[in-house]
Short mmCIF file of C-alpha atoms and ligand atoms in Angstrom, two decimals:
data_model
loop_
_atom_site.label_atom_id
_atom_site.label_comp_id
_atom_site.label_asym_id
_atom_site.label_seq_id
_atom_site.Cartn_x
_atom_site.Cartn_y
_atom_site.Cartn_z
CA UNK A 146 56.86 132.96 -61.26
CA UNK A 147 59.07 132.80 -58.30
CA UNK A 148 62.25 131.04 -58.80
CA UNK A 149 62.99 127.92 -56.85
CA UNK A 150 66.59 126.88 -55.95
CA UNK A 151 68.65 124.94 -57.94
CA UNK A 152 71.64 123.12 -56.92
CA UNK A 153 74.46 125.31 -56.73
CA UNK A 154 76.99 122.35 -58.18
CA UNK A 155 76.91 119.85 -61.11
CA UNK A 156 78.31 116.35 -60.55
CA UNK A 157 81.72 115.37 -61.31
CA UNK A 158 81.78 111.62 -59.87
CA UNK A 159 78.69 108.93 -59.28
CA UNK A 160 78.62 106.59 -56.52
CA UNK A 161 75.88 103.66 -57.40
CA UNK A 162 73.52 103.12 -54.39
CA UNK A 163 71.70 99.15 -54.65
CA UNK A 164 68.63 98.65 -55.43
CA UNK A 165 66.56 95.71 -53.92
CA UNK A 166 62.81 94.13 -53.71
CA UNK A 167 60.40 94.30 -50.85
CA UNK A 168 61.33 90.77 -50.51
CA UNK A 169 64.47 90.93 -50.34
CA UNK A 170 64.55 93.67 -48.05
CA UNK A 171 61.95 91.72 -46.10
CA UNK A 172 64.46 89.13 -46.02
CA UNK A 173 67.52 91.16 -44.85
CA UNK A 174 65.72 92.76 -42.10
CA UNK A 175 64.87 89.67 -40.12
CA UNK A 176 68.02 88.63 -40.35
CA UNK A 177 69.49 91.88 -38.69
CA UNK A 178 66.96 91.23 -35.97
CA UNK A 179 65.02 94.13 -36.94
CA UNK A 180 67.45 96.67 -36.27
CA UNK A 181 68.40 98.81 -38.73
CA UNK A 182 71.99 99.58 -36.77
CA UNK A 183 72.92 95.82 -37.95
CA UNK A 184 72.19 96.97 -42.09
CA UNK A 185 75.88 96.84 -44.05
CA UNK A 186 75.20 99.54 -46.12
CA UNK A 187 74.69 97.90 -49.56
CA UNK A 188 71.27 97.04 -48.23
CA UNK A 189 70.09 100.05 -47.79
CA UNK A 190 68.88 102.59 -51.14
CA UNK A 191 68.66 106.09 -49.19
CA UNK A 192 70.59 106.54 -46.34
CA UNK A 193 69.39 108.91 -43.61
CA UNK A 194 70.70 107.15 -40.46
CA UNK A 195 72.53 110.48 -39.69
CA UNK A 196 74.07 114.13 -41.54
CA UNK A 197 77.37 113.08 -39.37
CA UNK A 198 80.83 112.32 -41.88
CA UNK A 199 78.05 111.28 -44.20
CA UNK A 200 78.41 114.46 -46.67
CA UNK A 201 80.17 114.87 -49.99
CA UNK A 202 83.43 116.39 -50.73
CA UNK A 203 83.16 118.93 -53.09
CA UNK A 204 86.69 119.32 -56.40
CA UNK A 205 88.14 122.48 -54.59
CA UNK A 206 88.27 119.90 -50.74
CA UNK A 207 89.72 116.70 -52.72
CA UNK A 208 92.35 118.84 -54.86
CA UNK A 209 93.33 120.67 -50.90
CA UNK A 210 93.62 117.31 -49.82
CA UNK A 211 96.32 116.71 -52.39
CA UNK A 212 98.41 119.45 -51.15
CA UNK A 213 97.71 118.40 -47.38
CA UNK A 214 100.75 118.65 -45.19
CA UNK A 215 101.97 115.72 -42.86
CA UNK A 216 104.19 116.96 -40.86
CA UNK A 217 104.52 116.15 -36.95
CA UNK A 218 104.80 119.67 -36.25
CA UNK A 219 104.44 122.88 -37.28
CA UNK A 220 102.13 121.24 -40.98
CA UNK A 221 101.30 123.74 -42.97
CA UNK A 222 97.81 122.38 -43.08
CA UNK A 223 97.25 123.22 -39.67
CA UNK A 224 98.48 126.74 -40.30
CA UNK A 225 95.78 127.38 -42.83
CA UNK A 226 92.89 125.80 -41.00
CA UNK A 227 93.68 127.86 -37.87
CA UNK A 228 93.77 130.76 -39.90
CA UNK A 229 90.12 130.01 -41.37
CA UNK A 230 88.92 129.42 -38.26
CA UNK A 231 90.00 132.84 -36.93
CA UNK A 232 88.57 134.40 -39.92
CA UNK A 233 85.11 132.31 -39.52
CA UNK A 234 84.95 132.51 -35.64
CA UNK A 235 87.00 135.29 -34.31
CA UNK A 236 88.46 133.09 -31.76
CA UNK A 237 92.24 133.44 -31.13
CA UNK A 238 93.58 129.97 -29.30
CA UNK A 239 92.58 126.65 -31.86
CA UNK A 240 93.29 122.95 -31.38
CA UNK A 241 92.35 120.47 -33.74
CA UNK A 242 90.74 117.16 -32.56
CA UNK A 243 89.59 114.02 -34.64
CA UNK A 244 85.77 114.88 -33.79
CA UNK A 245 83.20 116.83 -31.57
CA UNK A 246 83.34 114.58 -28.80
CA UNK A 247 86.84 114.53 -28.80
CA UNK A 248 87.18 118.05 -28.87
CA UNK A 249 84.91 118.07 -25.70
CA UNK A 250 86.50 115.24 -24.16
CA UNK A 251 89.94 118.09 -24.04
CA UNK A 252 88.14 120.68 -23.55
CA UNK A 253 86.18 119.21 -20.55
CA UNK A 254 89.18 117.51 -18.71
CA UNK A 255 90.66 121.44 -18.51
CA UNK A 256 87.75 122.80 -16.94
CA UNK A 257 84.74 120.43 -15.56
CA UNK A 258 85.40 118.87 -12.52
CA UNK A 259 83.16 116.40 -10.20
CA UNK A 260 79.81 118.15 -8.78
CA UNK A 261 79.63 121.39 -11.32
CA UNK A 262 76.72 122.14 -13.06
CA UNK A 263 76.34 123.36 -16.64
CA UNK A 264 73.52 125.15 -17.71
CA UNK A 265 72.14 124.88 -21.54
CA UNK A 266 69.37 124.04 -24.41
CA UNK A 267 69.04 120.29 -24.69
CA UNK A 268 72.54 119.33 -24.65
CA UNK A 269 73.48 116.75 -26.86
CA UNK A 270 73.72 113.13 -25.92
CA UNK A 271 78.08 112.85 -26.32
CA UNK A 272 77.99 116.29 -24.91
CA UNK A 273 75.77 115.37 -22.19
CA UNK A 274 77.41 112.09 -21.57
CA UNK A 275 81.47 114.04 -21.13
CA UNK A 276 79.44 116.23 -18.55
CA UNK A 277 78.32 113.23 -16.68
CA UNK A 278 80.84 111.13 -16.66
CA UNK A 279 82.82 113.75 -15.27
CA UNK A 280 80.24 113.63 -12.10
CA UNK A 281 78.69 117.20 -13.05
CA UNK A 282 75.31 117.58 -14.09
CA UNK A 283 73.63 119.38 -16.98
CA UNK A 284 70.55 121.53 -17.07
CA UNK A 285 68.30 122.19 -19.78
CA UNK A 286 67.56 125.71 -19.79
CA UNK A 287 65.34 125.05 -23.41
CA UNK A 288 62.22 127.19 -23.88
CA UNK A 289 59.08 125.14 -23.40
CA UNK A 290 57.79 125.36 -27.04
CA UNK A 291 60.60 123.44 -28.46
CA UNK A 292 58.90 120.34 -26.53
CA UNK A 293 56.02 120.68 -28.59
CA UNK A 294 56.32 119.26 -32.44
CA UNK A 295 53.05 120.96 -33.26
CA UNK A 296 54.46 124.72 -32.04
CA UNK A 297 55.39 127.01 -34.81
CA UNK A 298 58.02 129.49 -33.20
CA UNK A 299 60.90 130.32 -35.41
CA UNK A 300 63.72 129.64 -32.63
CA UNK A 301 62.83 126.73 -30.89
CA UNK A 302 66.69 126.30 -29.51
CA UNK A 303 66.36 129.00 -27.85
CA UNK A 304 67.21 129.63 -24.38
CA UNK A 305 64.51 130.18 -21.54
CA UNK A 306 66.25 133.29 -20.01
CA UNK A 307 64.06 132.93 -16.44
CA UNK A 308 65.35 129.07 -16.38
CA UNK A 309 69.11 130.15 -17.07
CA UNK A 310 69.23 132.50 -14.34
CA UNK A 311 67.54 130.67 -11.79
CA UNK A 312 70.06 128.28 -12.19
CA UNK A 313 72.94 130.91 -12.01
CA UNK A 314 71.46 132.41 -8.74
CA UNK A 315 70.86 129.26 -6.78
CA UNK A 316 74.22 127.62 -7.17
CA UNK A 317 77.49 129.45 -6.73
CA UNK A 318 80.24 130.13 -9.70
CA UNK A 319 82.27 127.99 -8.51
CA UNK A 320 80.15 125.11 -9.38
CA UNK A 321 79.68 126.53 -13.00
CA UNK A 322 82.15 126.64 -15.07
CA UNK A 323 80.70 127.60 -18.49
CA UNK A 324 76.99 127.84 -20.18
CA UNK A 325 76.89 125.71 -23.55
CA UNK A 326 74.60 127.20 -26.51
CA UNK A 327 74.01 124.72 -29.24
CA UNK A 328 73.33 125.50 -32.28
CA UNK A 329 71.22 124.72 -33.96
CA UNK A 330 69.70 122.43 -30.96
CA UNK A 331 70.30 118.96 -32.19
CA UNK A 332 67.98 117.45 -29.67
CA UNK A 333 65.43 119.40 -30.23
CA UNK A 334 65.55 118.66 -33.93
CA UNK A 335 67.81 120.87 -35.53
CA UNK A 336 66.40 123.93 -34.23
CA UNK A 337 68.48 127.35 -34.30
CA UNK A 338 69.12 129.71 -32.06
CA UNK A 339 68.46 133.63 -32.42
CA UNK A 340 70.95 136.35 -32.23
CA UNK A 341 68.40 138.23 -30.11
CA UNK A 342 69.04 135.29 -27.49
CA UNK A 343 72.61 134.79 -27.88
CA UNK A 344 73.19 138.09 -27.39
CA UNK A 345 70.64 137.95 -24.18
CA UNK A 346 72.41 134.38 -22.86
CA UNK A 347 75.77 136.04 -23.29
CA UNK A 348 74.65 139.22 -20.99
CA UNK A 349 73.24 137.01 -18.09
CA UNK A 350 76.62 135.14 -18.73
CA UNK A 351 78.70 138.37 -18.75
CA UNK A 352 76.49 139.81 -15.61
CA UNK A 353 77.54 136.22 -13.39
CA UNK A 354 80.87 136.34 -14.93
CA UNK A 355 80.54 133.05 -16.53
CA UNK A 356 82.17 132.08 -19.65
CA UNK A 357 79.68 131.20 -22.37
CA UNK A 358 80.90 128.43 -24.96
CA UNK A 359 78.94 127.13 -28.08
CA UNK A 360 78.24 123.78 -28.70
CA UNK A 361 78.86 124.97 -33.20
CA UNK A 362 78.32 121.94 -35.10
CA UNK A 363 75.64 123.47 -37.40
CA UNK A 364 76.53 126.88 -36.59
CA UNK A 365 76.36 127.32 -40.45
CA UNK A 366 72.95 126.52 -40.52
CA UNK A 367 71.98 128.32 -37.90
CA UNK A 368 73.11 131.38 -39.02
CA UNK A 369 71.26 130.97 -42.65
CA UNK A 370 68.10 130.29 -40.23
CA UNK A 371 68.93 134.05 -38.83
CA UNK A 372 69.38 135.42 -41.99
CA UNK A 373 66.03 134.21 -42.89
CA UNK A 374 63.99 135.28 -39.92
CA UNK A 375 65.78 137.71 -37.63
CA UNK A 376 65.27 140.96 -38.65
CA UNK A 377 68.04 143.06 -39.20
CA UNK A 378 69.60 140.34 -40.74
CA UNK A 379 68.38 140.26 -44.01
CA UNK A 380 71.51 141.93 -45.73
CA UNK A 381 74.39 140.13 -44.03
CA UNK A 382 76.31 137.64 -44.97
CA UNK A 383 76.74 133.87 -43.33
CA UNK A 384 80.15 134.92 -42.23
CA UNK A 385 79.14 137.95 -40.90
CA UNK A 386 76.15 136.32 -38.84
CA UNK A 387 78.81 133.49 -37.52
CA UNK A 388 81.10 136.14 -36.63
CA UNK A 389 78.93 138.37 -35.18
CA UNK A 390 77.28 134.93 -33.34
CA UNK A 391 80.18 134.01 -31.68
CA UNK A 392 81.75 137.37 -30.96
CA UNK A 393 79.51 137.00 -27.83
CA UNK A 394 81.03 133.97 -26.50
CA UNK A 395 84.53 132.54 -25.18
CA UNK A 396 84.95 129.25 -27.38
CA UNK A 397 83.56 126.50 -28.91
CA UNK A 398 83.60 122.74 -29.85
CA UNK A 399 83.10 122.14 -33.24
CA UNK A 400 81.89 118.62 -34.82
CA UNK A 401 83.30 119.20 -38.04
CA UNK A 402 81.63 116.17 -39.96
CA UNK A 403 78.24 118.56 -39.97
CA UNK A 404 78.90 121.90 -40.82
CA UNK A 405 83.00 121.49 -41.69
CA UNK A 406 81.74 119.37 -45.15
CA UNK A 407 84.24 116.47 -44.17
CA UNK A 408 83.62 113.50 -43.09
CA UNK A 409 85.60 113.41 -40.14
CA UNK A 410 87.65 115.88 -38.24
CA UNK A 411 86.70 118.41 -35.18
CA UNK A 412 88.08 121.09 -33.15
CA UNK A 413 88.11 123.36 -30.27
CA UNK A 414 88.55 127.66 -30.79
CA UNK A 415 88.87 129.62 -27.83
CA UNK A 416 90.19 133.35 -26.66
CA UNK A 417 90.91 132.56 -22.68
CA UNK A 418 94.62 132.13 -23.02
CA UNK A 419 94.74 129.98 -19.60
CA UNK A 420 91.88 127.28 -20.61
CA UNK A 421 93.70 127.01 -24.32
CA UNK A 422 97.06 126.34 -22.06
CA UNK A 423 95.71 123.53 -19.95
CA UNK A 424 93.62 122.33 -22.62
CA UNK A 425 96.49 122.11 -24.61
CA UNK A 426 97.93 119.00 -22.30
CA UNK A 427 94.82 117.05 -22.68
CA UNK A 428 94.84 117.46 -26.43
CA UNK A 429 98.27 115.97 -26.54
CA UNK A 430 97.96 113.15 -24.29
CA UNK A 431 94.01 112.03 -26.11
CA UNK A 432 94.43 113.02 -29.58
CA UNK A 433 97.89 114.22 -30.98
CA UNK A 434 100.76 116.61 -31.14
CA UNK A 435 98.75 120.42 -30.60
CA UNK A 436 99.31 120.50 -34.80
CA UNK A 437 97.37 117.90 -36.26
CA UNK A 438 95.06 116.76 -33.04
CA UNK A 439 94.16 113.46 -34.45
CA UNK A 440 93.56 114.78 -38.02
CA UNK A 441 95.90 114.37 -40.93
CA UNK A 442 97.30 117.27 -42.54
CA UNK A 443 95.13 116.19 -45.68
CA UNK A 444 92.17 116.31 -43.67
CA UNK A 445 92.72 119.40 -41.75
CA UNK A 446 93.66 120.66 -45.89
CA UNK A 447 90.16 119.52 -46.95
CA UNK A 448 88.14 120.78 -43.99
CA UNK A 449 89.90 124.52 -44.16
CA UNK A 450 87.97 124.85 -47.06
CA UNK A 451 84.64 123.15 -46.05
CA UNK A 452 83.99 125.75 -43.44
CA UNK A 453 84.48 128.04 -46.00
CA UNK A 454 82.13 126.59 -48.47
CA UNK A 455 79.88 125.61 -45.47
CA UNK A 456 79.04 129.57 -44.59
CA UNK A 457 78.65 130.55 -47.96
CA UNK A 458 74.21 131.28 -48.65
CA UNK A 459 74.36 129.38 -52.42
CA UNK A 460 75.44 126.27 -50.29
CA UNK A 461 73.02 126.74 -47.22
CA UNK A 462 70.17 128.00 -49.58
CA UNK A 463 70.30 124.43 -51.28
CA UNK A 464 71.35 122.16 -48.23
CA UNK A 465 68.36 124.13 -45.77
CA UNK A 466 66.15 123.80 -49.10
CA UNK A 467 66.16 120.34 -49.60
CA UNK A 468 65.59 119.82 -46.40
CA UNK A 469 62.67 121.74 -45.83
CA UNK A 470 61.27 120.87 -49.56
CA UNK A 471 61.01 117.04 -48.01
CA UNK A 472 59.49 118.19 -44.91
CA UNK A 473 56.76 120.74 -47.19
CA UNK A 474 56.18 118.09 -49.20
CA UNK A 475 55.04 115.89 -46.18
CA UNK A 476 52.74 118.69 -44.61
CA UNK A 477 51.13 118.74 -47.70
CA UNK A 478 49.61 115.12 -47.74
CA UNK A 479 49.29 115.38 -43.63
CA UNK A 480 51.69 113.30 -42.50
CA UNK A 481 52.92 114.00 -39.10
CA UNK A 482 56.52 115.71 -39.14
CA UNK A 483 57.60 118.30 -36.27
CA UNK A 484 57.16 121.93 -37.28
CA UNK A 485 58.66 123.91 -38.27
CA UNK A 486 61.32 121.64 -40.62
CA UNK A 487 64.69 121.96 -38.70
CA UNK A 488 68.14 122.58 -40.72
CA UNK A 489 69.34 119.07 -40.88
CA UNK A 490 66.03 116.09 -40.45
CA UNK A 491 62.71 115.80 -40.84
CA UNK A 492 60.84 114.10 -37.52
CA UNK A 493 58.36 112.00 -38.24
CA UNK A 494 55.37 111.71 -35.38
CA UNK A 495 55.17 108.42 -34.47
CA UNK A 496 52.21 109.03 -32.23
CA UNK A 497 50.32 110.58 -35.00
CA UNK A 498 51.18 108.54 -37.89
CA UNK A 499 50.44 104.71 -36.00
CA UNK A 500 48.71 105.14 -32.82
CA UNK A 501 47.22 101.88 -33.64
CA UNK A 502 50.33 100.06 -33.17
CA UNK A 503 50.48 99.88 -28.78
CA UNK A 504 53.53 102.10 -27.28
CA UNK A 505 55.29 98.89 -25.68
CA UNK A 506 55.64 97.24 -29.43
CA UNK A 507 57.75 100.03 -29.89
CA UNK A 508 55.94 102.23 -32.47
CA UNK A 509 58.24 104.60 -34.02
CA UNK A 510 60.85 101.13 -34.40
CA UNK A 511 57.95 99.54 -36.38
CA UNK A 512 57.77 102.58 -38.30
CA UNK A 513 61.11 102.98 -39.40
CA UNK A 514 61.43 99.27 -40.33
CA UNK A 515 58.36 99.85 -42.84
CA UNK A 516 60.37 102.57 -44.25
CA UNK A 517 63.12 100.36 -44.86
CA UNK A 518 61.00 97.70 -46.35
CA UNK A 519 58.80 99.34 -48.89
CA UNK A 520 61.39 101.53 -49.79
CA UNK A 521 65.10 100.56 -48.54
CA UNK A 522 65.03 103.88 -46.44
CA UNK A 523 67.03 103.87 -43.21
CA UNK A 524 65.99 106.13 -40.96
CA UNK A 525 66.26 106.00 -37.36
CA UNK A 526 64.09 105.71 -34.29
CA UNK A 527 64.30 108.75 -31.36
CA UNK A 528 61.57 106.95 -28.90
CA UNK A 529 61.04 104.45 -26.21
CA UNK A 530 63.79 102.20 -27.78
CA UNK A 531 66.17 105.07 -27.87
CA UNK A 532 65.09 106.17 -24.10
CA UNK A 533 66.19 103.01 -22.77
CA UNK A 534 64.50 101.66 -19.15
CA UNK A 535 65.03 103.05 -15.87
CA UNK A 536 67.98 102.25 -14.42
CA UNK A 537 66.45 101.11 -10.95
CA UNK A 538 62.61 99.75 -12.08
CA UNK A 539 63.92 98.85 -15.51
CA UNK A 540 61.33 99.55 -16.72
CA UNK A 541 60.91 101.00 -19.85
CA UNK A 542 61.19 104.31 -20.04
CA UNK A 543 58.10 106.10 -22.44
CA UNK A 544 58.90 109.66 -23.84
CA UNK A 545 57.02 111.92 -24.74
CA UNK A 546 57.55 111.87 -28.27
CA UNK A 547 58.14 108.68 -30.68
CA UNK A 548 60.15 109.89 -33.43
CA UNK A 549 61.57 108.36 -36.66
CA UNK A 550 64.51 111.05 -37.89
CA UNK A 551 65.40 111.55 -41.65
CA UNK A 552 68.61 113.18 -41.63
CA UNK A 553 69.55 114.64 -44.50
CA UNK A 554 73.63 114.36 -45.66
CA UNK A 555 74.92 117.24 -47.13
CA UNK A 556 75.42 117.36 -51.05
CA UNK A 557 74.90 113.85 -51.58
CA UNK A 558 70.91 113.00 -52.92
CA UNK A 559 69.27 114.75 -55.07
CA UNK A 560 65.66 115.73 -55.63
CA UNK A 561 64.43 112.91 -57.25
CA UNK A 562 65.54 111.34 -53.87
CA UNK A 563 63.47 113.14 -51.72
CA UNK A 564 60.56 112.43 -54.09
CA UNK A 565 60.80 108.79 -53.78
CA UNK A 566 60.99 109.10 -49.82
CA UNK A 567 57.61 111.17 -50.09
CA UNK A 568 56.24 108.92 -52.37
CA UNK A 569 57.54 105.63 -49.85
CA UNK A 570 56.00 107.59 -47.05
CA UNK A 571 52.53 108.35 -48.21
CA UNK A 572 51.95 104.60 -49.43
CA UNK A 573 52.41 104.13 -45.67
CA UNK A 574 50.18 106.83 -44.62
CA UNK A 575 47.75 105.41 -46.90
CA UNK A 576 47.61 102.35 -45.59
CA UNK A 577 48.57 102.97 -42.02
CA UNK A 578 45.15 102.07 -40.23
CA UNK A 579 46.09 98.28 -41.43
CA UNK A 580 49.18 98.40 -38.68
CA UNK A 581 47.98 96.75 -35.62
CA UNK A 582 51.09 94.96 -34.09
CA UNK A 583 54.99 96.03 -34.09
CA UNK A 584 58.21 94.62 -32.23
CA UNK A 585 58.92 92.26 -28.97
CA UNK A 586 62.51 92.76 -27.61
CA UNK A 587 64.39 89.75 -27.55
CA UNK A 588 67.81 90.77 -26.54
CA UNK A 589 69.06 93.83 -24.99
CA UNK A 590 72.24 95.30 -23.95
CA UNK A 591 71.98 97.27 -20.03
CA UNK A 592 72.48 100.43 -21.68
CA UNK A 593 72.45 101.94 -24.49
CA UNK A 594 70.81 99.63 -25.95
CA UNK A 595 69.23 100.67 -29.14
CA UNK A 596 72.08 99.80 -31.05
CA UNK A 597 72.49 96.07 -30.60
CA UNK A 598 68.76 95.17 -29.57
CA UNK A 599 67.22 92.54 -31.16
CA UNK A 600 63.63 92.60 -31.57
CA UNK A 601 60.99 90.02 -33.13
CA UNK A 602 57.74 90.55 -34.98
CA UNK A 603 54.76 90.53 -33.19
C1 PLP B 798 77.52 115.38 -33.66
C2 PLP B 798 77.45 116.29 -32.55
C3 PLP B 798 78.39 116.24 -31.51
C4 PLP B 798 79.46 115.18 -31.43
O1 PLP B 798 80.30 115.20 -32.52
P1 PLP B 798 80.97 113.88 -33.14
O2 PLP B 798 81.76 114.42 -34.28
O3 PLP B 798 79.88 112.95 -33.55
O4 PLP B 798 81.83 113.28 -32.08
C5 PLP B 798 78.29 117.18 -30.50
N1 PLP B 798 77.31 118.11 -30.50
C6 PLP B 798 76.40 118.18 -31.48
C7 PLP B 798 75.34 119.22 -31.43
C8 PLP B 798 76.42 117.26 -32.52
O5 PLP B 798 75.48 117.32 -33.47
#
């Protein structure tokens, strides 16, 4: 008999999570106008709203955080964490910020300016949203199959090498001032990216003479995907897939409340020695002396040895595992989930699991609130709430897919957990022909709306 995983940590410390009745919960979510956004916390049983900050500390980050540093300048703290990133990343230049979007918020202001254009695989929304409202544009550049959930390919973040340099030919380098990799892909559900196609980006890159920087807040995961299915890659370690990784790029951003174990904290690594100079002013004036960067010196203590812990295969083995024993679990009893399982949620089809329920009453919401009733599971809905209306019709706007996302935080439930959510789930499935009706909006904000809209029950 093959053995399965086991946790590679016991439990030191229990935090109680409530538990409440159907009614009650029945109760609580008409009251937060069916949106799950408006839940405090002690409402909800599992919660899988997001993997961001949301992780537990492991005895080795709380006893750092003891011997964090606090000084202005110069913290020792910041020493150390520089240090680990060098050893993790390669990269020579670091500046700590107090999370991803901060850290692209400096990094941007140095080098984006109105009318560029940056190329990349489904760029994430904060990401997407420092490119725009800087007046530049990004470009998907995502291979086709990660649009379909039904698709197996083992690298849907991948990079569609025909798109990328279509895009570098018809617009000068002037107007581009970096490519961004995720990885994994966020938006396209936590999918990695292969070596084979870093390694192919970074050549177009090298052969416009573009810099290429990586968008790394699950770069862990992503290189425990490679380790699984790139071959040649069988043998190495994390640290020597990350390395290797981002050996073939110029920088990064790093969201370090994913893949850093901490539940806050971020930072930018770079070699170019002029962008880490002017980059350097921004980081001052938007998040701190160049030293701490909006992070404490405990925090900075703490997350030196998350990314550490983070790229070690005992850790990703578990974290990846539980993730894709929920998502298993769920293609066994046929309910609709996007293959294959990503590194950090399980998508739930929408379309698949209640087409019964009519696209404008907003089926994935209605979804995700039956979660939450029968089972005090938040989840969250990626569909036509999410997608907002056009801005000139306002109309709404339908995507393609209707999504309710399970993220899963690191280190926190166990097992058992994941066993309830399957067993929440198929009662659901069971019963799903019975849903006929879902949500009306009643108030809406002008953008961005999914979360303060209220809805009401058709
Ligand atoms: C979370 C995330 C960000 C933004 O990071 P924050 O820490 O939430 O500001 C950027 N890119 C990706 C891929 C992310 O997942």
């Amino acid at each position: 008999m093959n053995l399965p995983y086991a946790e590679p940590y016991k439990i030191k410390m229990v935090e109680y999570i409530k538990k409440s009745t159907v009614e009650q919960r029945k109760e609580w979510i008409k009251e937060a106008d069916y949106n799950l956004f408006n839940l405090s916390s002690d409402k909800v049983f599992i919660d899988l709203l997001t993997d961001s900050g949301t992780g537990a500390m492991s005895n080795n980050q709380w006893a750092a955080m003891m011997s964090g540093d606090e000084s202005y300048a110069g913290s020792s703290s910041f020493l150390k964490l520089k240090e680990v990133v060098k050893k993790i990343t390669g990269f020579s230049h670091f500046l700590p910020t107090h999370q991803g979007r901060a850290a692209e918020n400096v990094l941007f202001s140095a080098i984006v300016k109105e009318g560029d254009i940056i190329p990349g695989n489904s760029h994430f929304d904060t990401t997407k949203g420092h490119i725009e409202f800087r007046k530049a544009t990004a470009i998907d550049c995502t291979i086709n199959e990660a649009f379909d959930t039904s698709v197996i390919h083992p690298f849907k973040g991948n990079v569609d090498l025909e798109k990328l340099k279509k895009v570098l030919k018809e617009n000068s380098k002037e107007k581009i001032p970096f490519v961004i990799l995720t990885i994994t892909c966020n938006s396209s559900g936590g999918q990695p990216v292969s070596m084979q196609n870093v390694k192919e980006v970074s050549s177009v890159c090298k052969s416009f003479n573009i810099p290429l920087y990586f968008d790394s807040a699950r770069f862990a995961e992503n290189a425990y995907f490679i380790k699984k299915r790139e071959k040649g890659y069988e043998d190495k370690t994390i640290k020597e897939i990350a390395k290797e990784l981002f050996s073939y790029g110029d920088g990064m951003t790093m969201s370090a409340k994913k893949d850093g174990l901490v539940n806050m904290g971020g930072f930018i690594a770079l070699n170019d020695e002029e962008v880490y100079k002017k980059a350097t002013v921004y980081n001052i004036m938007f998040e701190g002396f160049i030293t701490y960067g909006g992070m404490n010196g405990r925090d900075m203590a703490a997350l030196a040895v998350g990314l550490d812990e983070a790229t070690e295969f005992v850790y990703l083995e578990s974290r990846i595992g539980q993730v894709s024993y929920l998502g298993e679990k769920l293609i066994e009893l046929d309910i609709p989930v996007q293959h294959p399982i990503g590194g950090h949620a399980i998508f739930i089809d929408a379309n698949k699991f209640v087409p019964t329920i009519p696209r404008n009453e907003y089926r994935a919401q209605a979804l995700a609130i039956e979660l939450y009733i029968l089972g005090g599971i938040r989840g969250v809905e990626i569909g036509t709430v999410l997608a907002d209306r056009d801005p000139f019709t306002r109309k709404n706007r339908y995507p393609e897919l209707e999504l309710v996302r399970l993220a899963i935080p690191r280190r926190t439930y166990s097992q058992n957990h994941m066993d309830y959510i399957v067993a929440v789930l198929k009662n659901i499935h069971d019963t799903r022909d019975q849903a006929k009706t879902g949500y009306r909006i009643i108030d809406e904000a002008p953008i961005m709306r999914h979360f303060t809209v209220k809805f009401e029950k058709i």
